């Protein structure tokens, strides 16, 4: 009912109503109370991508940095992981990308990307360096 009255007031020009007047603060899945910052993933020649498996909770909003030191041209690939999450954005050099789908991120030189997403489908997924087979060359995500 409140939403109908607000919409009617706006349509009829009953003043400059704003979201703050009606207490519609930014909340829900992407609100600050539901935001978790994950440890950064590392892309460096001869170094592990992640120290340990990363546990995620379905329905929670996460931010994670991927940092490449430039010691080698490296990528992280994981189509299954990217299909198990909803990606809000990937930020590269202060450019925000809002993709419909991702399969991998490749770094030709040193740099940083930040990905923000909501974990969706429970299961175990990984982001790994293509062509590598060692356990330290991937990050494992467990969505519960």
Short mmCIF file of N, CA and C in Angstrom, two decimals:
data_model
loop_
_atom_site.label_atom_id
_atom_site.label_comp_id
_atom_site.label_asym_id
_atom_site.label_seq_id
_atom_site.Cartn_x
_atom_site.Cartn_y
_atom_site.Cartn_z
N UNK A 1 0.82 -1.19 0.00
CA UNK A 1 0.00 0.00 0.00
C UNK A 1 0.86 1.25 0.00
N UNK A 2 1.93 1.23 0.82
CA UNK A 2 2.83 2.38 0.91
C UNK A 2 3.45 2.68 -0.46
N UNK A 3 3.86 1.62 -1.18
CA UNK A 3 4.47 1.80 -2.50
C UNK A 3 3.47 2.42 -3.48
N UNK A 4 2.21 2.03 -3.41
CA UNK A 4 1.18 2.57 -4.30
C UNK A 4 0.98 4.06 -4.02
N UNK A 5 0.96 4.43 -2.75
CA UNK A 5 0.79 5.84 -2.39
C UNK A 5 1.98 6.67 -2.84
N UNK A 6 3.17 6.12 -2.72
CA UNK A 6 4.38 6.83 -3.15
C UNK A 6 4.35 7.03 -4.66
N UNK A 7 4.01 5.97 -5.39
CA UNK A 7 3.94 6.06 -6.85
C UNK A 7 2.88 7.07 -7.28
N UNK A 8 1.74 7.06 -6.62
CA UNK A 8 0.67 8.00 -6.96
C UNK A 8 1.12 9.43 -6.70
N UNK A 9 1.81 9.66 -5.59
CA UNK A 9 2.29 11.01 -5.27
C UNK A 9 3.29 11.48 -6.31
N UNK A 10 4.16 10.60 -6.76
CA UNK A 10 5.15 10.98 -7.77
C UNK A 10 4.49 11.26 -9.12
N UNK A 11 3.54 10.43 -9.51
CA UNK A 11 2.85 10.61 -10.79
C UNK A 11 2.04 11.89 -10.79
N UNK A 12 1.39 12.20 -9.70
CA UNK A 12 0.54 13.39 -9.62
C UNK A 12 1.35 14.66 -9.35
N UNK A 13 2.66 14.53 -9.20
CA UNK A 13 3.50 15.71 -8.98
C UNK A 13 3.32 16.31 -7.61
N UNK A 14 3.18 15.49 -6.60
CA UNK A 14 2.94 15.98 -5.25
C UNK A 14 4.21 16.43 -4.56
N UNK A 15 5.22 16.77 -5.29
CA UNK A 15 6.44 17.26 -4.66
C UNK A 15 7.63 16.44 -5.09
N UNK A 16 8.76 16.85 -4.63
CA UNK A 16 10.02 16.18 -4.98
C UNK A 16 10.31 15.08 -3.97
N UNK A 17 9.56 14.01 -4.05
CA UNK A 17 9.77 12.89 -3.14
C UNK A 17 11.06 12.17 -3.50
N UNK A 18 11.81 11.77 -2.51
CA UNK A 18 13.05 11.04 -2.74
C UNK A 18 13.01 9.73 -1.98
N UNK A 19 13.91 8.84 -2.34
CA UNK A 19 13.96 7.53 -1.68
C UNK A 19 14.25 7.69 -0.20
N UNK A 20 15.08 8.70 0.17
CA UNK A 20 15.42 8.89 1.59
C UNK A 20 14.17 9.25 2.40
N UNK A 21 13.27 10.01 1.83
CA UNK A 21 12.06 10.40 2.55
C UNK A 21 11.21 9.18 2.91
N UNK A 22 11.32 8.14 2.12
CA UNK A 22 10.50 6.97 2.37
C UNK A 22 11.30 5.83 2.96
N UNK A 23 12.52 6.13 3.43
CA UNK A 23 13.36 5.16 4.12
C UNK A 23 13.63 3.92 3.28
N UNK A 24 14.00 4.13 2.01
CA UNK A 24 14.38 3.03 1.15
C UNK A 24 15.89 2.99 1.02
N UNK A 25 16.59 2.80 2.11
CA UNK A 25 18.05 2.75 2.07
C UNK A 25 18.53 1.57 1.23
N UNK A 26 19.79 1.63 0.80
CA UNK A 26 20.37 0.54 0.00
C UNK A 26 20.55 -0.66 0.91
N UNK A 27 19.78 -1.70 0.68
CA UNK A 27 19.80 -2.88 1.53
C UNK A 27 19.69 -4.10 0.65
N UNK A 28 19.41 -5.21 1.27
CA UNK A 28 19.23 -6.43 0.51
C UNK A 28 20.54 -7.13 0.26
N UNK A 29 20.61 -7.91 -0.79
CA UNK A 29 21.78 -8.73 -1.07
C UNK A 29 23.06 -7.92 -1.22
N UNK A 30 23.00 -6.75 -1.81
CA UNK A 30 24.21 -6.00 -2.06
C UNK A 30 24.46 -4.90 -1.03
N UNK A 31 23.68 -4.88 0.04
CA UNK A 31 23.87 -3.90 1.09
C UNK A 31 25.13 -4.18 1.90
N UNK A 32 25.62 -3.16 2.59
CA UNK A 32 26.86 -3.28 3.36
C UNK A 32 26.80 -4.39 4.41
N UNK A 33 25.65 -4.62 4.99
CA UNK A 33 25.53 -5.65 6.03
C UNK A 33 25.75 -7.05 5.48
N UNK A 34 25.58 -7.23 4.18
CA UNK A 34 25.69 -8.54 3.55
C UNK A 34 26.97 -8.68 2.72
N UNK A 35 27.87 -7.69 2.77
CA UNK A 35 29.06 -7.66 1.92
C UNK A 35 30.25 -8.29 2.66
N UNK A 36 30.95 -9.20 1.97
CA UNK A 36 32.13 -9.86 2.54
C UNK A 36 33.29 -9.66 1.57
N UNK A 37 34.43 -9.21 2.11
CA UNK A 37 35.64 -9.07 1.31
C UNK A 37 36.49 -10.32 1.48
N UNK A 38 36.78 -10.97 0.38
CA UNK A 38 37.57 -12.21 0.39
C UNK A 38 39.05 -11.90 0.29
N UNK A 39 39.91 -12.85 0.69
CA UNK A 39 41.35 -12.66 0.47
C UNK A 39 41.64 -12.57 -1.03
N UNK A 40 42.68 -11.82 -1.38
CA UNK A 40 43.06 -11.66 -2.79
C UNK A 40 43.61 -12.97 -3.34
N UNK A 41 43.39 -13.17 -4.64
CA UNK A 41 44.02 -14.27 -5.37
C UNK A 41 45.28 -13.71 -6.01
N UNK A 42 46.34 -14.53 -6.07
CA UNK A 42 47.63 -14.09 -6.59
C UNK A 42 47.98 -14.80 -7.87
N UNK A 43 48.37 -14.03 -8.88
CA UNK A 43 48.88 -14.61 -10.11
C UNK A 43 50.35 -14.21 -10.22
N UNK A 44 51.24 -15.17 -9.89
CA UNK A 44 52.68 -14.94 -9.93
C UNK A 44 53.37 -16.25 -10.25
N UNK A 45 54.39 -16.19 -11.04
CA UNK A 45 55.12 -17.38 -11.45
C UNK A 45 55.69 -18.10 -10.22
N UNK A 46 55.28 -19.37 -10.06
CA UNK A 46 55.80 -20.20 -8.98
C UNK A 46 55.18 -19.97 -7.62
N UNK A 47 54.14 -19.15 -7.52
CA UNK A 47 53.48 -18.90 -6.24
C UNK A 47 52.05 -19.45 -6.28
N UNK A 48 51.54 -19.90 -5.11
CA UNK A 48 50.16 -20.42 -5.10
C UNK A 48 49.14 -19.31 -5.37
N UNK A 49 48.05 -19.68 -6.04
CA UNK A 49 46.98 -18.73 -6.34
C UNK A 49 46.24 -18.36 -5.05
N UNK A 50 46.01 -19.35 -4.18
CA UNK A 50 45.28 -19.14 -2.94
C UNK A 50 45.90 -20.02 -1.86
N UNK A 51 45.86 -19.55 -0.63
CA UNK A 51 46.44 -20.31 0.48
C UNK A 51 45.59 -21.49 0.92
N UNK A 52 44.28 -21.38 0.78
CA UNK A 52 43.37 -22.43 1.26
C UNK A 52 42.05 -22.33 0.48
N UNK A 53 41.24 -23.38 0.53
CA UNK A 53 39.90 -23.29 -0.09
C UNK A 53 39.11 -22.13 0.53
N UNK A 54 38.25 -21.54 -0.28
CA UNK A 54 37.46 -20.39 0.15
C UNK A 54 36.01 -20.83 0.27
N UNK A 55 35.45 -20.70 1.46
CA UNK A 55 34.06 -21.08 1.70
C UNK A 55 33.15 -19.88 1.48
N UNK A 56 32.10 -20.08 0.69
CA UNK A 56 31.14 -19.04 0.37
C UNK A 56 29.75 -19.50 0.80
N UNK A 57 28.89 -18.55 1.07
CA UNK A 57 27.51 -18.85 1.43
C UNK A 57 26.60 -18.35 0.30
N UNK A 58 25.77 -19.23 -0.20
CA UNK A 58 24.83 -18.86 -1.25
C UNK A 58 23.97 -17.69 -0.79
N UNK A 59 23.83 -16.70 -1.66
CA UNK A 59 23.03 -15.53 -1.33
C UNK A 59 23.82 -14.40 -0.70
N UNK A 60 25.12 -14.57 -0.54
CA UNK A 60 25.96 -13.53 0.07
C UNK A 60 26.73 -12.80 -1.03
N UNK A 61 26.93 -11.51 -0.81
CA UNK A 61 27.62 -10.63 -1.76
C UNK A 61 29.10 -10.57 -1.39
N UNK A 62 29.97 -10.84 -2.36
CA UNK A 62 31.42 -10.90 -2.12
C UNK A 62 32.17 -9.95 -3.03
N UNK A 63 33.32 -9.48 -2.53
CA UNK A 63 34.28 -8.73 -3.33
C UNK A 63 35.61 -9.44 -3.20
N UNK A 64 36.33 -9.55 -4.32
CA UNK A 64 37.61 -10.26 -4.31
C UNK A 64 38.54 -9.61 -5.34
N UNK A 65 39.79 -9.40 -4.94
CA UNK A 65 40.79 -8.88 -5.86
C UNK A 65 41.61 -10.03 -6.43
N UNK A 66 41.98 -9.87 -7.68
CA UNK A 66 42.92 -10.79 -8.34
C UNK A 66 44.11 -9.92 -8.70
N UNK A 67 45.27 -10.28 -8.15
CA UNK A 67 46.47 -9.46 -8.31
C UNK A 67 47.53 -10.25 -9.06
N UNK A 68 48.02 -9.67 -10.17
CA UNK A 68 49.09 -10.29 -10.95
C UNK A 68 50.35 -9.45 -10.78
N UNK A 69 51.48 -10.12 -10.51
CA UNK A 69 52.73 -9.38 -10.29
C UNK A 69 53.50 -9.11 -11.57
N UNK A 70 53.06 -9.66 -12.69
CA UNK A 70 53.71 -9.41 -13.97
C UNK A 70 54.89 -10.32 -14.26
N UNK A 71 55.15 -11.30 -13.39
CA UNK A 71 56.29 -12.20 -13.60
C UNK A 71 56.06 -13.16 -14.77
N UNK A 72 54.81 -13.34 -15.17
CA UNK A 72 54.48 -14.20 -16.31
C UNK A 72 53.09 -13.80 -16.82
N UNK A 73 52.81 -14.12 -18.07
CA UNK A 73 51.48 -13.92 -18.62
C UNK A 73 50.61 -15.06 -18.12
N UNK A 74 49.65 -14.74 -17.23
CA UNK A 74 48.84 -15.77 -16.58
C UNK A 74 47.36 -15.43 -16.64
N UNK A 75 46.56 -16.47 -16.60
CA UNK A 75 45.10 -16.31 -16.60
C UNK A 75 44.50 -17.18 -15.50
N UNK A 76 43.28 -16.87 -15.14
CA UNK A 76 42.47 -17.72 -14.28
C UNK A 76 41.23 -18.09 -15.07
N UNK A 77 40.98 -19.37 -15.19
CA UNK A 77 39.87 -19.88 -15.97
C UNK A 77 38.97 -20.71 -15.06
N UNK A 78 37.68 -20.62 -15.28
CA UNK A 78 36.75 -21.41 -14.47
C UNK A 78 35.31 -21.15 -14.85
N UNK A 79 34.91 -21.63 -16.01
CA UNK A 79 33.54 -21.43 -16.46
C UNK A 79 32.50 -21.93 -15.48
N UNK A 80 32.76 -23.08 -14.83
CA UNK A 80 31.79 -23.61 -13.87
C UNK A 80 31.61 -22.67 -12.68
N UNK A 81 32.71 -22.10 -12.19
CA UNK A 81 32.61 -21.15 -11.08
C UNK A 81 31.82 -19.91 -11.52
N UNK A 82 32.15 -19.37 -12.67
CA UNK A 82 31.48 -18.16 -13.13
C UNK A 82 30.00 -18.39 -13.41
N UNK A 83 29.60 -19.62 -13.75
CA UNK A 83 28.17 -19.92 -13.94
C UNK A 83 27.46 -20.15 -12.61
N UNK A 84 28.20 -20.38 -11.54
CA UNK A 84 27.60 -20.63 -10.22
C UNK A 84 27.43 -19.35 -9.41
N UNK A 85 27.83 -18.21 -10.00
CA UNK A 85 27.71 -16.93 -9.30
C UNK A 85 27.00 -15.94 -10.22
N UNK A 86 26.50 -14.87 -9.63
CA UNK A 86 25.99 -13.74 -10.40
C UNK A 86 27.02 -12.63 -10.24
N UNK A 87 27.60 -12.19 -11.35
CA UNK A 87 28.65 -11.17 -11.31
C UNK A 87 28.01 -9.79 -11.38
N UNK A 88 28.26 -8.99 -10.36
CA UNK A 88 27.81 -7.61 -10.37
C UNK A 88 28.70 -6.79 -11.29
N UNK A 89 30.02 -6.84 -11.04
CA UNK A 89 30.95 -6.11 -11.89
C UNK A 89 32.37 -6.62 -11.73
N UNK A 90 33.18 -6.33 -12.73
CA UNK A 90 34.61 -6.55 -12.68
C UNK A 90 35.23 -5.18 -12.93
N UNK A 91 36.08 -4.74 -12.00
CA UNK A 91 36.71 -3.42 -12.12
C UNK A 91 38.17 -3.62 -12.48
N UNK A 92 38.58 -3.01 -13.61
CA UNK A 92 39.96 -3.07 -14.10
C UNK A 92 40.39 -1.64 -14.41
N UNK A 93 41.45 -1.17 -13.76
CA UNK A 93 41.93 0.20 -13.97
C UNK A 93 40.81 1.23 -13.84
N UNK A 94 40.01 1.09 -12.82
CA UNK A 94 38.89 2.00 -12.53
C UNK A 94 37.81 2.00 -13.61
N UNK A 95 37.81 0.97 -14.45
CA UNK A 95 36.76 0.79 -15.45
C UNK A 95 35.87 -0.34 -14.98
N UNK A 96 34.59 -0.06 -14.82
CA UNK A 96 33.63 -1.05 -14.33
C UNK A 96 33.00 -1.79 -15.51
N UNK A 97 33.14 -3.11 -15.49
CA UNK A 97 32.57 -3.95 -16.54
C UNK A 97 31.46 -4.77 -15.91
N UNK A 98 30.28 -4.76 -16.50
CA UNK A 98 29.15 -5.53 -16.01
C UNK A 98 28.83 -6.62 -17.05
N UNK A 99 29.52 -7.76 -16.91
CA UNK A 99 29.40 -8.79 -17.95
C UNK A 99 28.17 -9.67 -17.77
N UNK A 100 27.71 -10.23 -18.89
CA UNK A 100 26.65 -11.23 -18.86
C UNK A 100 27.23 -12.61 -18.57
N UNK A 101 28.50 -12.80 -18.87
CA UNK A 101 29.15 -14.08 -18.62
C UNK A 101 30.66 -13.92 -18.74
N UNK A 102 31.38 -14.77 -18.03
CA UNK A 102 32.84 -14.74 -18.05
C UNK A 102 33.32 -16.18 -18.05
N UNK A 103 34.40 -16.44 -18.75
CA UNK A 103 35.03 -17.75 -18.68
C UNK A 103 36.41 -17.67 -18.05
N UNK A 104 37.14 -16.57 -18.32
CA UNK A 104 38.47 -16.42 -17.74
C UNK A 104 38.88 -14.96 -17.71
N UNK A 105 39.90 -14.67 -16.91
CA UNK A 105 40.53 -13.36 -16.86
C UNK A 105 42.01 -13.59 -17.10
N UNK A 106 42.60 -12.87 -18.05
CA UNK A 106 44.01 -13.05 -18.38
C UNK A 106 44.76 -11.75 -18.14
N UNK A 107 45.93 -11.87 -17.53
CA UNK A 107 46.80 -10.73 -17.26
C UNK A 107 48.05 -10.87 -18.12
N UNK A 108 48.26 -9.94 -19.04
CA UNK A 108 49.47 -9.94 -19.88
C UNK A 108 50.62 -9.25 -19.16
N UNK A 109 50.31 -8.45 -18.16
CA UNK A 109 51.31 -7.73 -17.38
C UNK A 109 50.79 -7.62 -15.95
N UNK A 110 51.59 -7.04 -15.08
CA UNK A 110 51.15 -6.84 -13.71
C UNK A 110 49.91 -5.97 -13.66
N UNK A 111 49.06 -6.22 -12.70
CA UNK A 111 47.85 -5.42 -12.57
C UNK A 111 46.89 -6.04 -11.57
N UNK A 112 45.73 -5.45 -11.50
CA UNK A 112 44.75 -5.87 -10.51
C UNK A 112 43.34 -5.76 -11.09
N UNK A 113 42.52 -6.72 -10.76
CA UNK A 113 41.10 -6.68 -11.11
C UNK A 113 40.32 -7.00 -9.84
N UNK A 114 39.20 -6.35 -9.67
CA UNK A 114 38.33 -6.64 -8.53
C UNK A 114 37.00 -7.13 -9.07
N UNK A 115 36.56 -8.25 -8.55
CA UNK A 115 35.29 -8.82 -8.99
C UNK A 115 34.33 -8.79 -7.81
N UNK A 116 33.11 -8.35 -8.05
CA UNK A 116 32.08 -8.41 -7.01
C UNK A 116 30.96 -9.30 -7.54
N UNK A 117 30.47 -10.17 -6.67
CA UNK A 117 29.52 -11.18 -7.11
C UNK A 117 28.68 -11.69 -5.95
N UNK A 118 27.61 -12.37 -6.31
CA UNK A 118 26.77 -13.07 -5.33
C UNK A 118 26.88 -14.55 -5.63
N UNK A 119 27.25 -15.33 -4.61
CA UNK A 119 27.32 -16.78 -4.76
C UNK A 119 25.89 -17.32 -4.90
N UNK A 120 25.69 -18.23 -5.84
CA UNK A 120 24.34 -18.73 -6.12
C UNK A 120 24.23 -20.25 -5.92
N UNK A 121 24.88 -21.02 -6.75
CA UNK A 121 24.68 -22.48 -6.78
C UNK A 121 25.65 -23.22 -5.88
N UNK A 122 25.13 -23.95 -4.88
CA UNK A 122 26.01 -24.72 -4.00
C UNK A 122 26.83 -25.75 -4.78
N UNK A 123 28.04 -25.97 -4.32
CA UNK A 123 28.95 -26.93 -4.94
C UNK A 123 30.38 -26.51 -4.74
N UNK A 124 31.29 -27.29 -5.30
CA UNK A 124 32.71 -26.98 -5.23
C UNK A 124 33.20 -26.62 -6.63
N UNK A 125 33.86 -25.47 -6.75
CA UNK A 125 34.29 -24.93 -8.03
C UNK A 125 35.73 -24.44 -7.91
N UNK A 126 36.39 -24.26 -9.05
CA UNK A 126 37.75 -23.73 -8.98
C UNK A 126 38.02 -22.74 -10.10
N UNK A 127 38.94 -21.84 -9.82
CA UNK A 127 39.54 -20.96 -10.81
C UNK A 127 40.98 -21.42 -10.90
N UNK A 128 41.44 -21.80 -12.08
CA UNK A 128 42.78 -22.35 -12.20
C UNK A 128 43.53 -21.71 -13.36
N UNK A 129 44.85 -21.80 -13.27
CA UNK A 129 45.70 -21.32 -14.35
C UNK A 129 45.64 -22.36 -15.46
N UNK A 130 45.19 -21.98 -16.66
CA UNK A 130 45.06 -22.95 -17.76
C UNK A 130 46.39 -23.65 -18.06
N UNK A 131 46.33 -24.96 -18.27
CA UNK A 131 47.51 -25.75 -18.59
C UNK A 131 48.30 -26.20 -17.38
N UNK A 132 47.90 -25.77 -16.20
CA UNK A 132 48.61 -26.20 -14.98
C UNK A 132 47.86 -27.36 -14.34
N UNK A 133 48.58 -28.15 -13.57
CA UNK A 133 47.92 -29.29 -12.94
C UNK A 133 48.14 -29.32 -11.42
N UNK A 134 48.97 -28.47 -10.89
CA UNK A 134 49.23 -28.48 -9.45
C UNK A 134 48.10 -27.89 -8.64
N UNK A 135 47.92 -28.42 -7.44
CA UNK A 135 46.87 -27.92 -6.55
C UNK A 135 47.09 -26.46 -6.16
N UNK A 136 48.33 -26.01 -6.12
CA UNK A 136 48.60 -24.63 -5.73
C UNK A 136 48.31 -23.65 -6.87
N UNK A 137 48.05 -24.15 -8.07
CA UNK A 137 47.79 -23.30 -9.22
C UNK A 137 46.30 -23.07 -9.47
N UNK A 138 45.52 -23.22 -8.40
CA UNK A 138 44.08 -22.96 -8.50
C UNK A 138 43.56 -22.47 -7.17
N UNK A 139 42.43 -21.83 -7.24
CA UNK A 139 41.69 -21.41 -6.05
C UNK A 139 40.40 -22.23 -6.04
N UNK A 140 40.12 -22.86 -4.93
CA UNK A 140 38.91 -23.68 -4.78
C UNK A 140 37.87 -22.91 -3.98
N UNK A 141 36.64 -22.88 -4.49
CA UNK A 141 35.53 -22.20 -3.84
C UNK A 141 34.46 -23.23 -3.50
N UNK A 142 34.05 -23.25 -2.26
CA UNK A 142 32.97 -24.15 -1.82
C UNK A 142 31.76 -23.29 -1.46
N UNK A 143 30.71 -23.38 -2.28
CA UNK A 143 29.48 -22.63 -2.03
C UNK A 143 28.51 -23.52 -1.27
N UNK A 144 28.05 -23.06 -0.15
CA UNK A 144 27.12 -23.82 0.69
C UNK A 144 25.77 -23.14 0.72
#
